[in-house]
Amino acid sequence: MPGIDCNYLRLATEEDLSSALADAACVHCGASAAELLRKGELLEVCAEEFASDITDGGRVLTPIALCPGCHDRHHRDARGNHNPCQIKARLSREMLD
């Protein structure tokens, strides 16, 4: 998945990747794998926070498929800067950091 520095990709297993790509569409905009392929793009895998443990701060991440544009936006913070940690980027956008 070139072009995006994504911390989640360092942790994702083959099972995570397969699970995220099973629906063959971007979970944010709905672009299908076939539509992206016609434009020379592929679905990419990232994660969304499913839950967090308030006692130890641990996070449960769910792998998701994103088109390249949505993956890029997923990693943008409140100032529009790229953050390799999508969770920190989201917290910044939601003014929760």
Tab-separated table of C-alpha atoms in Angstrom, residues 6 12 20 35 41 45 47 57 60 65-67 70 76 79 83:
chain	number	residue	atom	x	y	z
A	6	CYS	CA	0.276	3.728	8.329
A	12	ALA	CA	-1.856	-6.312	10.622
A	20	ALA	CA	-10.868	-6.117	5.597
A	35	GLU	CA	-14.141	0.829	-9.823
A	41	GLU	CA	-5.949	2.084	-7.750
A	45	VAL	CA	-6.244	-1.678	4.643
A	47	ALA	CA	-8.145	0.114	11.073
A	57	GLY	CA	-6.046	2.237	27.765
A	60	VAL	CA	-9.383	-2.968	20.004
A	65	ALA	CA	-10.800	-1.450	3.563
A	66	LEU	CA	-10.341	2.091	2.262
A	67	CYS	CA	-9.763	3.591	-1.150
A	70	CYS	CA	-10.224	7.869	2.120
A	76	ARG	CA	-5.227	13.602	8.499
A	79	ARG	CA	-4.709	20.762	10.858
A	83	ASN	CA	-0.324	11.281	11.179
